[in-house]
PDB file of C-alpha atoms in Angstrom:
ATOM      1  CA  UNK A   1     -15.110 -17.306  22.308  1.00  0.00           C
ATOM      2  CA  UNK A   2     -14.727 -20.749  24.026  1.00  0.00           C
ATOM      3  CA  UNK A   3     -11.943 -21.798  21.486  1.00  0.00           C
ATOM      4  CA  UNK A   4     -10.414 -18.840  20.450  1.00  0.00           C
ATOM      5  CA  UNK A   5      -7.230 -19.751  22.504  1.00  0.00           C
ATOM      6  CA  UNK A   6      -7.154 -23.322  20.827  1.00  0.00           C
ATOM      7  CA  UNK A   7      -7.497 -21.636  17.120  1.00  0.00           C
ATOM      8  CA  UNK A   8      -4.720 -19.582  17.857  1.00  0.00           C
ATOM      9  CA  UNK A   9      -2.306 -22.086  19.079  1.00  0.00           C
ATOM     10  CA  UNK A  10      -3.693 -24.209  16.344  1.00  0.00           C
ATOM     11  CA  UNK A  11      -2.564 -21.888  13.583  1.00  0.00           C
ATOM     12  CA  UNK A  12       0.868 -20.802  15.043  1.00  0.00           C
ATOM     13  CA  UNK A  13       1.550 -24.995  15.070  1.00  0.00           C
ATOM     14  CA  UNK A  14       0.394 -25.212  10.924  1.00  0.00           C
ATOM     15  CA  UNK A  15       1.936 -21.958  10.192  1.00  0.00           C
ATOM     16  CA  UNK A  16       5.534 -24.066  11.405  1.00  0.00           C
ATOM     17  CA  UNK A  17       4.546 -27.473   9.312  1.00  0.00           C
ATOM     18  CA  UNK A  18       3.636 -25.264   6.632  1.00  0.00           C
ATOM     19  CA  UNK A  19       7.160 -23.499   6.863  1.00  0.00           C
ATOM     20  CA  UNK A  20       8.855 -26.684   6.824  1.00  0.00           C
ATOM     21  CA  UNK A  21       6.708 -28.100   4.083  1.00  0.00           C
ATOM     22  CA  UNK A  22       7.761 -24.999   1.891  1.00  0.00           C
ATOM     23  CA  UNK A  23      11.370 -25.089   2.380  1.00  0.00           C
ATOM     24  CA  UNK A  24      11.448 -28.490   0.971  1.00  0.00           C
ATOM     25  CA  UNK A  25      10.938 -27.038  -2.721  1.00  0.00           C
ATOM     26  CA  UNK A  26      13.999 -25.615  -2.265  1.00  0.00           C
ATOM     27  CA  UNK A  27      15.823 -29.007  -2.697  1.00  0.00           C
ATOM     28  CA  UNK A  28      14.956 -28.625  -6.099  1.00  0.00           C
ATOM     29  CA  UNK A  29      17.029 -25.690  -7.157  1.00  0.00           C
ATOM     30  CA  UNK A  30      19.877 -25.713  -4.184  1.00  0.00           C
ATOM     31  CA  UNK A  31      22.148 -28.662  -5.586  1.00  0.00           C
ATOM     32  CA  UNK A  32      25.613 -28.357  -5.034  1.00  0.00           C
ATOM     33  CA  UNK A  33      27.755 -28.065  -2.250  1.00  0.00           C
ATOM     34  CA  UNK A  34      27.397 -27.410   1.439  1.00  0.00           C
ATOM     35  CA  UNK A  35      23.605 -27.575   1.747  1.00  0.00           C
ATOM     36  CA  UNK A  36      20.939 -27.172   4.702  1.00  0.00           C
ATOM     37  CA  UNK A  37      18.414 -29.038   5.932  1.00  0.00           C
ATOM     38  CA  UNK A  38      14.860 -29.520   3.819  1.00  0.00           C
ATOM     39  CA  UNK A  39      12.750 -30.666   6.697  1.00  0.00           C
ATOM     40  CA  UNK A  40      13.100 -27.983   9.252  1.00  0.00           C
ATOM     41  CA  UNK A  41      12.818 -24.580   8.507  1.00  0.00           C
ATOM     42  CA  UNK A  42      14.359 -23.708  11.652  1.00  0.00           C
ATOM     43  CA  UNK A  43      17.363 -25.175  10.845  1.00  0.00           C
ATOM     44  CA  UNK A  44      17.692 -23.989   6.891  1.00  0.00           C
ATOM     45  CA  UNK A  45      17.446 -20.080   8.154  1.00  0.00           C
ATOM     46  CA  UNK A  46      19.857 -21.266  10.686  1.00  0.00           C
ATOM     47  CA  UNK A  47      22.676 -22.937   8.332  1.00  0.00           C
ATOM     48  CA  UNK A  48      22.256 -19.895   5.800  1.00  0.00           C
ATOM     49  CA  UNK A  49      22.880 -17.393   8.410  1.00  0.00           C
ATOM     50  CA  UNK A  50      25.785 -19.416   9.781  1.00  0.00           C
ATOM     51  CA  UNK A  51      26.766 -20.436   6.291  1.00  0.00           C
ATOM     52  CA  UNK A  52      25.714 -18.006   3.464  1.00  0.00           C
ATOM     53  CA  UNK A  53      29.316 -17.490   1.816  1.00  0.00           C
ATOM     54  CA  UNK A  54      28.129 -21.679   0.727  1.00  0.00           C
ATOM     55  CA  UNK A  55      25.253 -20.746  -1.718  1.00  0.00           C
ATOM     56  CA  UNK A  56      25.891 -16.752  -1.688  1.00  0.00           C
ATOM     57  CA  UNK A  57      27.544 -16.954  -5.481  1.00  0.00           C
ATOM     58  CA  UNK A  58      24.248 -18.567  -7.053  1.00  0.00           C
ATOM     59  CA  UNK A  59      21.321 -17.480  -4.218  1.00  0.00           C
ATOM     60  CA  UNK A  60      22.690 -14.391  -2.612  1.00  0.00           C
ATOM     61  CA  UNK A  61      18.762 -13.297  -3.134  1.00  0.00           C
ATOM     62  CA  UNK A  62      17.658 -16.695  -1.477  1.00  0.00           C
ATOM     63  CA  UNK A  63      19.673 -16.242   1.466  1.00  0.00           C
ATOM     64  CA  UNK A  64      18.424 -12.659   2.540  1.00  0.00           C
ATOM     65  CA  UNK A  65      15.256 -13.906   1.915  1.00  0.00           C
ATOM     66  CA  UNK A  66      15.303 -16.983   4.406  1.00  0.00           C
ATOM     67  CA  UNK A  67      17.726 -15.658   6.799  1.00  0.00           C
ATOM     68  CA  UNK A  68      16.849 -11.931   7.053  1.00  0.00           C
ATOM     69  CA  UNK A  69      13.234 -11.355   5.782  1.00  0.00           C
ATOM     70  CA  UNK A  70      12.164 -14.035   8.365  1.00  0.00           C
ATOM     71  CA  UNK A  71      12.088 -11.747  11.792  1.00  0.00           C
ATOM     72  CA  UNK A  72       8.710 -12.778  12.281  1.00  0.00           C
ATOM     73  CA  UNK A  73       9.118 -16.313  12.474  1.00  0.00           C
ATOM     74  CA  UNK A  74      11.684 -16.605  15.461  1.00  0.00           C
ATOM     75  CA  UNK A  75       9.622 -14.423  17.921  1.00  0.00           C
ATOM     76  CA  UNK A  76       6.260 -14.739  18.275  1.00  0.00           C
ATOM     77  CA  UNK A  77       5.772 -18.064  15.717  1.00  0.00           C
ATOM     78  CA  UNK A  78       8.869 -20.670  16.667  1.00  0.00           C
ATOM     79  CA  UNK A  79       9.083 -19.037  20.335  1.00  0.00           C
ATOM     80  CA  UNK A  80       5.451 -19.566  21.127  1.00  0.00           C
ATOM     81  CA  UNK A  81       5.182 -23.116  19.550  1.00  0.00           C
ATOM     82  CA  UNK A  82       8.395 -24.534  21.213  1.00  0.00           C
ATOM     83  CA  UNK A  83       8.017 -22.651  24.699  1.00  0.00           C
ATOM     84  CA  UNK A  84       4.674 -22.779  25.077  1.00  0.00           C
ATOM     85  CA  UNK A  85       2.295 -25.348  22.967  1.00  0.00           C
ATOM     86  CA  UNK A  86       4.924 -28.147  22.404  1.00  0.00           C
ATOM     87  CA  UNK A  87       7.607 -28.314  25.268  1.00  0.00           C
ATOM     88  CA  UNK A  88       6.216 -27.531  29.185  1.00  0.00           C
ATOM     89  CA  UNK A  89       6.368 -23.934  29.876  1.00  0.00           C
ATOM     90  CA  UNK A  90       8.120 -21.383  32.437  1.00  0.00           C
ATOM     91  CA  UNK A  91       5.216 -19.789  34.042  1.00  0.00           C
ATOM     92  CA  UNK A  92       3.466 -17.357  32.292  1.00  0.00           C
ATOM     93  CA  UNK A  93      -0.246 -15.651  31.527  1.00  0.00           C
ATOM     94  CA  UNK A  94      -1.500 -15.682  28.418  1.00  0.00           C
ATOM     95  CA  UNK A  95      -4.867 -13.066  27.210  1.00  0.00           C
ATOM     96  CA  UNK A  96      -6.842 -12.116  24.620  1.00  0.00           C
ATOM     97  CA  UNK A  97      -7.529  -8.109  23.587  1.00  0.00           C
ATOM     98  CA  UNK A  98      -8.005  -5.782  21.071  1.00  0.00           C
ATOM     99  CA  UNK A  99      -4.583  -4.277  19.473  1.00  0.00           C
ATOM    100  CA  UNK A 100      -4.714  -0.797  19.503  1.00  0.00           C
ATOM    101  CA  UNK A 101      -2.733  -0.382  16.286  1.00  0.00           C
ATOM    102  CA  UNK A 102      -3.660   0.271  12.563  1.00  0.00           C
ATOM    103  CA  UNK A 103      -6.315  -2.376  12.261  1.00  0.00           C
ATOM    104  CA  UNK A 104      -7.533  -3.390  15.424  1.00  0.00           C
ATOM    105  CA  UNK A 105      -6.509  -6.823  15.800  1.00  0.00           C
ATOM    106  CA  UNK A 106      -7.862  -9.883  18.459  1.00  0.00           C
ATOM    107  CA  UNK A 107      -4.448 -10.337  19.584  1.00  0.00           C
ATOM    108  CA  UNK A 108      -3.018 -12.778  22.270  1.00  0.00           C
ATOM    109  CA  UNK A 109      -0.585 -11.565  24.518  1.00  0.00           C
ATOM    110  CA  UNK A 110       1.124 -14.029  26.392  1.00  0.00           C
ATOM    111  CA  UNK A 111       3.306 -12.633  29.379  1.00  0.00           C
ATOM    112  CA  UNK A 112       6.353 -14.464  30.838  1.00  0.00           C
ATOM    113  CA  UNK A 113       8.623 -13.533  34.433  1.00  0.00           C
ATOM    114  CA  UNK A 114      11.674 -12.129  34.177  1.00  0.00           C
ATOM    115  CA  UNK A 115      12.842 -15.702  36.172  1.00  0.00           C
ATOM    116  CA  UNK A 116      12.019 -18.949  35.590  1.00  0.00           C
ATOM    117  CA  UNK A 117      10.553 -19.611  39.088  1.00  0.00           C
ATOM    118  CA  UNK A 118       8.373 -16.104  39.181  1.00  0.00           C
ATOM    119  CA  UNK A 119       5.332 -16.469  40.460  1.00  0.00           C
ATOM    120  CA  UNK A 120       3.673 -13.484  38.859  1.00  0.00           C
ATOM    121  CA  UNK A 121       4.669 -12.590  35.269  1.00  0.00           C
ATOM    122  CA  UNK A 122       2.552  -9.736  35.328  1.00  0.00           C
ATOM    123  CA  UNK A 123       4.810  -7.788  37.701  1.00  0.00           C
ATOM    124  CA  UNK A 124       8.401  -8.136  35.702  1.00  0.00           C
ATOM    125  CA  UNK A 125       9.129  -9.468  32.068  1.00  0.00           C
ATOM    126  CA  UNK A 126       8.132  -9.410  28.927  1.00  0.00           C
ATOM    127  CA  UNK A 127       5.062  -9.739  26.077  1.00  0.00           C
ATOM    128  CA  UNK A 128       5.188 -11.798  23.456  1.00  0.00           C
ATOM    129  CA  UNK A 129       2.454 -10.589  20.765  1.00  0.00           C
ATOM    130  CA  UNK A 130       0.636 -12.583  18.661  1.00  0.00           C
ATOM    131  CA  UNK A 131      -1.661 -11.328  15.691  1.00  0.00           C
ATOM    132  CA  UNK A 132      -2.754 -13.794  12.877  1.00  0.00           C
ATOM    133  CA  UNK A 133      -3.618 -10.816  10.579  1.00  0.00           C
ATOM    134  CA  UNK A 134      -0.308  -9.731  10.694  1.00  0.00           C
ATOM    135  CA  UNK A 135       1.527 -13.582  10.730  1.00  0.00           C
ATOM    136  CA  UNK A 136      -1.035 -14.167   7.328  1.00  0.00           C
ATOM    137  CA  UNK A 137       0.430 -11.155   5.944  1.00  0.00           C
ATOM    138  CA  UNK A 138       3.974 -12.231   6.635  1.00  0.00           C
ATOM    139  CA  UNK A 139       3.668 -16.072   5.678  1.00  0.00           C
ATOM    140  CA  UNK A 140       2.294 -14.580   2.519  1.00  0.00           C
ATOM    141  CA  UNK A 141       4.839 -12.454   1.581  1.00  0.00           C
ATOM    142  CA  UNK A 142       7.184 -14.661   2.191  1.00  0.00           C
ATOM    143  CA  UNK A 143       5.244 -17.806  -0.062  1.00  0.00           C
ATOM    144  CA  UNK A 144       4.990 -15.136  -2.762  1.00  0.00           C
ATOM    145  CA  UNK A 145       8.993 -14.192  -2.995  1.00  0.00           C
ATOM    146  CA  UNK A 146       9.812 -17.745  -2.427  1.00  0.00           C
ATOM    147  CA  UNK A 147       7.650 -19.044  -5.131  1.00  0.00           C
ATOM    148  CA  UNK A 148       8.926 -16.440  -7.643  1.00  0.00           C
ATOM    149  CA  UNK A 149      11.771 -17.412  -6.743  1.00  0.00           C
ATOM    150  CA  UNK A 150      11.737 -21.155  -6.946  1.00  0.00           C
ATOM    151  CA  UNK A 151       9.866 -20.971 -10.138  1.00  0.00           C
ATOM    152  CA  UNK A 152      12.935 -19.244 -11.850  1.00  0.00           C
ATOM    153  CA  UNK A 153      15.617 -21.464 -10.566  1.00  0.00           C
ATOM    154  CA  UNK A 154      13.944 -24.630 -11.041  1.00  0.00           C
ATOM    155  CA  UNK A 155      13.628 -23.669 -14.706  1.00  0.00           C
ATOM    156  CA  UNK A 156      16.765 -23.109 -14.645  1.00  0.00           C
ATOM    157  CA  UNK A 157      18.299 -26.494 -13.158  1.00  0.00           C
ATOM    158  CA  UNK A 158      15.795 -28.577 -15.307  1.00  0.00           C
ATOM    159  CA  UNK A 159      17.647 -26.245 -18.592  1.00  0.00           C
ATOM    160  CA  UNK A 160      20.783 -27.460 -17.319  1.00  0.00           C
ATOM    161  CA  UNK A 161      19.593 -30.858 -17.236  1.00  0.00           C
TER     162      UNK A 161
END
């Protein structure tokens, strides 16, 4: 399991690009009005939590989609890619083991300090968990609703059109 770690970080970096890349559809049925950004989809969930009452009359549905049924991507996805793969890191330790949960996932469990400067993270802080069974169920979810979704209303804007 030389590469195991580099697979991992590998998939939690395309699982973001991916993200973005699907969020860009969206441009195609959100028209009018206040909108959010198609290129980051860190920053769409952001403007429609900050700003749903703009596109809450027409994509109520959308919204609590993006900004609610997300969880998973703030903590471990976005947190592990900017903390720890793309930015330098606080100190931390991160492992591989067997999740001792419904299916038995190879999960990695990376463990920061309570304070920046800790030497140790094992002593105080917390776990960040990170299964790819359970982030391919989520992204897929997710592309499923959202496709539905953008199916309909596209129809619907190239009716109007």
């Amino acid at each position: 399991m030389p590469y195991i770690e580099l697979d991992y970080q590998n998939l939690i970096i395309h699982a973001c690009i991916l993200l973005d890349r699907t969020i860009a559809i969206s441009r195609h049925f959100l028209q009018s009005g206040n909108l959010p950004s198609f290129t980051s989809f860190s920053k769409h969930k952001a403007f429609l939590k900050t700003n749903a009452g703009a596109l809450a009359k027409y994509h109520g549905e959308y919204i609590y989609l993006v900004a609610n049924g997300t969880g998973w991507f703030e903590v471990p996805l976005k947190l592990l890619r900017d903390k720890y793969l793309m930015h330098a890191a606080e100190r931390h330790v991160a492992f591989f083991g067997w999740c001792n949960g419904d299916d038995w996932d190879l999960t990695m469990t990376t463990m920061i300090g309570e304070h920046p400067r800790q030497m140790n993270p094992l002593g105080r802080g917390k776990w960040i968990t990170f299964s790819p069974r359970r982030l391919a169920r989520d992204v897929e979810s997710f592309l499923a609703t959202f496709s539905t979704y953008a199916q309909k209303h596209i129809r619907e804007v190239q009716r109007e059109n």
